[in-house]
Amino acid sequence: MKKLLMFMVPLTMLVLAGCSSSKITSSWNDKNQIENPAQFKKILVVGLFDEKNRTLRRQMEDQLAQQLRSEGYDAITSVSVYGPKSFENVSEEKALRMVNDKKIDGVITIG
């Protein structure tokens, strides 16, 4: 009986801890932005994955870009434009230059 109790108490605590919920406590949106949404001509999809998840990154970027294209957006993936190490060890200024040089005006990151 004591062994069963020693097993059940931690298990019960683990189950109860795993059942915690989350909720949104506040939100904000720019009313002007809702009335006048931004219009992007070219969107870059960037996957924020480490080297060992290169295949997953490519799949995620391709899938999101395809969904955006099906909605009428001109979407491209960072892997297709810049290669698998696209923004690795690149400063913010250089990354912005790289994006601007390709006439990209919107970026979506996933990870």
PDB file of C-alpha atoms in Angstrom:
ATOM      1  CA  MET A   1       0.000   0.000   0.000  1.00  0.00           C
ATOM      2  CA  LYS A   2       2.804   2.390   0.883  1.00  0.00           C
ATOM      3  CA  LYS A   3       4.501   1.785  -2.504  1.00  0.00           C
ATOM      4  CA  LEU A   4       1.255   2.517  -4.304  1.00  0.00           C
ATOM      5  CA  LEU A   5       0.813   5.738  -2.362  1.00  0.00           C
ATOM      6  CA  MET A   6       4.421   6.788  -3.095  1.00  0.00           C
ATOM      7  CA  PHE A   7       3.681   6.280  -6.793  1.00  0.00           C
ATOM      8  CA  MET A   8       0.224   7.872  -6.906  1.00  0.00           C
ATOM      9  CA  VAL A   9       1.012  11.150  -5.088  1.00  0.00           C
ATOM     10  CA  PRO A  10       3.744  12.304  -7.520  1.00  0.00           C
ATOM     11  CA  LEU A  11       1.689  11.094 -10.480  1.00  0.00           C
ATOM     12  CA  THR A  12      -1.360  13.042  -9.285  1.00  0.00           C
ATOM     13  CA  MET A  13       0.725  16.174  -8.768  1.00  0.00           C
ATOM     14  CA  LEU A  14       2.195  15.828 -12.264  1.00  0.00           C
ATOM     15  CA  VAL A  15      -1.252  15.427 -13.824  1.00  0.00           C
ATOM     16  CA  LEU A  16      -2.637  18.441 -11.972  1.00  0.00           C
ATOM     17  CA  ALA A  17       0.364  20.593 -12.908  1.00  0.00           C
ATOM     18  CA  GLY A  18      -0.071  19.616 -16.555  1.00  0.00           C
ATOM     19  CA  CYS A  19      -3.679  20.791 -16.558  1.00  0.00           C
ATOM     20  CA  SER A  20      -2.912  24.447 -16.020  1.00  0.00           C
ATOM     21  CA  SER A  21      -4.559  26.773 -18.491  1.00  0.00           C
ATOM     22  CA  SER A  22      -3.497  30.029 -20.036  1.00  0.00           C
ATOM     23  CA  LYS A  23      -5.548  33.068 -20.844  1.00  0.00           C
ATOM     24  CA  ILE A  24      -5.102  36.388 -22.572  1.00  0.00           C
ATOM     25  CA  THR A  25      -4.918  39.091 -19.946  1.00  0.00           C
ATOM     26  CA  SER A  26      -4.787  42.035 -22.311  1.00  0.00           C
ATOM     27  CA  SER A  27      -4.539  42.832 -25.993  1.00  0.00           C
ATOM     28  CA  TRP A  28      -3.979  45.868 -28.172  1.00  0.00           C
ATOM     29  CA  ASN A  29      -4.533  46.749 -31.776  1.00  0.00           C
ATOM     30  CA  ASP A  30      -4.085  49.884 -33.813  1.00  0.00           C
ATOM     31  CA  LYS A  31      -7.545  50.967 -34.975  1.00  0.00           C
ATOM     32  CA  ASN A  32      -5.991  52.862 -37.892  1.00  0.00           C
ATOM     33  CA  GLN A  33      -4.177  49.722 -39.022  1.00  0.00           C
ATOM     34  CA  ILE A  34      -7.405  47.709 -39.027  1.00  0.00           C
ATOM     35  CA  GLU A  35      -9.171  50.304 -41.153  1.00  0.00           C
ATOM     36  CA  ASN A  36      -6.179  50.729 -43.483  1.00  0.00           C
ATOM     37  CA  PRO A  37      -4.274  47.424 -43.546  1.00  0.00           C
ATOM     38  CA  ALA A  38      -0.752  47.400 -44.947  1.00  0.00           C
ATOM     39  CA  GLN A  39      -0.377  46.231 -48.515  1.00  0.00           C
ATOM     40  CA  PHE A  40       2.710  44.128 -49.118  1.00  0.00           C
ATOM     41  CA  LYS A  41       4.059  43.524 -52.581  1.00  0.00           C
ATOM     42  CA  LYS A  42       6.629  40.853 -51.672  1.00  0.00           C
ATOM     43  CA  ILE A  43       6.742  38.812 -48.448  1.00  0.00           C
ATOM     44  CA  LEU A  44       9.735  36.816 -47.230  1.00  0.00           C
ATOM     45  CA  VAL A  45       9.038  33.751 -45.058  1.00  0.00           C
ATOM     46  CA  VAL A  46      11.916  32.971 -42.661  1.00  0.00           C
ATOM     47  CA  GLY A  47      12.063  29.811 -40.548  1.00  0.00           C
ATOM     48  CA  LEU A  48      13.920  30.219 -37.265  1.00  0.00           C
ATOM     49  CA  PHE A  49      15.219  26.674 -36.861  1.00  0.00           C
ATOM     50  CA  ASP A  50      18.625  25.314 -35.940  1.00  0.00           C
ATOM     51  CA  GLU A  51      20.889  23.459 -38.372  1.00  0.00           C
ATOM     52  CA  LYS A  52      19.674  19.974 -37.410  1.00  0.00           C
ATOM     53  CA  ASN A  53      16.102  20.952 -38.359  1.00  0.00           C
ATOM     54  CA  ARG A  54      16.961  22.191 -41.846  1.00  0.00           C
ATOM     55  CA  THR A  55      14.398  19.917 -43.524  1.00  0.00           C
ATOM     56  CA  LEU A  56      11.651  21.057 -41.162  1.00  0.00           C
ATOM     57  CA  ARG A  57      12.579  24.672 -41.813  1.00  0.00           C
ATOM     58  CA  ARG A  58      12.327  24.225 -45.569  1.00  0.00           C
ATOM     59  CA  GLN A  59       8.974  22.444 -45.246  1.00  0.00           C
ATOM     60  CA  MET A  60       7.535  25.107 -42.919  1.00  0.00           C
ATOM     61  CA  GLU A  61       8.721  27.976 -45.125  1.00  0.00           C
ATOM     62  CA  ASP A  62       7.405  26.287 -48.280  1.00  0.00           C
ATOM     63  CA  GLN A  63       4.031  25.533 -46.714  1.00  0.00           C
ATOM     64  CA  LEU A  64       3.482  29.048 -45.345  1.00  0.00           C
ATOM     65  CA  ALA A  65       4.653  30.687 -48.575  1.00  0.00           C
ATOM     66  CA  GLN A  66       2.299  28.459 -50.562  1.00  0.00           C
ATOM     67  CA  GLN A  67      -0.619  29.390 -48.311  1.00  0.00           C
ATOM     68  CA  LEU A  68       0.192  33.075 -48.716  1.00  0.00           C
ATOM     69  CA  ARG A  69       0.412  32.677 -52.508  1.00  0.00           C
ATOM     70  CA  SER A  70      -2.981  30.955 -52.517  1.00  0.00           C
ATOM     71  CA  GLU A  71      -4.344  34.082 -50.779  1.00  0.00           C
ATOM     72  CA  GLY A  72      -2.901  36.268 -53.548  1.00  0.00           C
ATOM     73  CA  TYR A  73       0.363  37.391 -51.938  1.00  0.00           C
ATOM     74  CA  ASP A  74       3.773  37.273 -53.616  1.00  0.00           C
ATOM     75  CA  ALA A  75       5.562  35.143 -51.005  1.00  0.00           C
ATOM     76  CA  ILE A  76       9.065  33.693 -51.196  1.00  0.00           C
ATOM     77  CA  THR A  77      11.120  31.586 -48.798  1.00  0.00           C
ATOM     78  CA  SER A  78      14.450  32.618 -47.308  1.00  0.00           C
ATOM     79  CA  VAL A  79      15.943  29.227 -48.201  1.00  0.00           C
ATOM     80  CA  SER A  80      15.069  29.645 -51.890  1.00  0.00           C
ATOM     81  CA  VAL A  81      16.421  33.200 -52.055  1.00  0.00           C
ATOM     82  CA  TYR A  82      19.375  33.183 -49.656  1.00  0.00           C
ATOM     83  CA  GLY A  83      20.164  29.494 -49.104  1.00  0.00           C
ATOM     84  CA  PRO A  84      20.009  27.341 -45.965  1.00  0.00           C
ATOM     85  CA  LYS A  85      22.295  29.599 -43.904  1.00  0.00           C
ATOM     86  CA  SER A  86      20.460  32.735 -45.042  1.00  0.00           C
ATOM     87  CA  PHE A  87      20.813  35.089 -42.088  1.00  0.00           C
ATOM     88  CA  GLU A  88      23.285  33.140 -39.968  1.00  0.00           C
ATOM     89  CA  ASN A  89      25.910  35.430 -38.368  1.00  0.00           C
ATOM     90  CA  VAL A  90      24.550  38.475 -40.216  1.00  0.00           C
ATOM     91  CA  SER A  91      24.164  41.856 -38.550  1.00  0.00           C
ATOM     92  CA  GLU A  92      20.768  43.536 -38.451  1.00  0.00           C
ATOM     93  CA  GLU A  93      21.950  46.230 -40.855  1.00  0.00           C
ATOM     94  CA  LYS A  94      23.220  43.696 -43.382  1.00  0.00           C
ATOM     95  CA  ALA A  95      20.028  41.631 -43.092  1.00  0.00           C
ATOM     96  CA  LEU A  96      17.941  44.732 -43.799  1.00  0.00           C
ATOM     97  CA  ARG A  97      20.128  45.533 -46.813  1.00  0.00           C
ATOM     98  CA  MET A  98      19.745  41.958 -48.097  1.00  0.00           C
ATOM     99  CA  VAL A  99      15.964  42.198 -47.791  1.00  0.00           C
ATOM    100  CA  ASN A 100      15.755  45.672 -49.337  1.00  0.00           C
ATOM    101  CA  ASP A 101      17.988  44.656 -52.261  1.00  0.00           C
ATOM    102  CA  LYS A 102      15.392  42.031 -53.243  1.00  0.00           C
ATOM    103  CA  LYS A 103      12.537  44.586 -52.965  1.00  0.00           C
ATOM    104  CA  ILE A 104      10.961  42.664 -50.072  1.00  0.00           C
ATOM    105  CA  ASP A 105       8.616  44.824 -48.012  1.00  0.00           C
ATOM    106  CA  GLY A 106       7.238  42.256 -45.549  1.00  0.00           C
ATOM    107  CA  VAL A 107       8.823  39.484 -43.475  1.00  0.00           C
ATOM    108  CA  ILE A 108       7.104  36.665 -41.570  1.00  0.00           C
ATOM    109  CA  THR A 109       9.137  34.527 -39.202  1.00  0.00           C
ATOM    110  CA  ILE A 110       8.160  31.075 -37.980  1.00  0.00           C
ATOM    111  CA  GLY A 111       9.891  28.878 -35.478  1.00  0.00           C
TER     112      GLY A 111
END
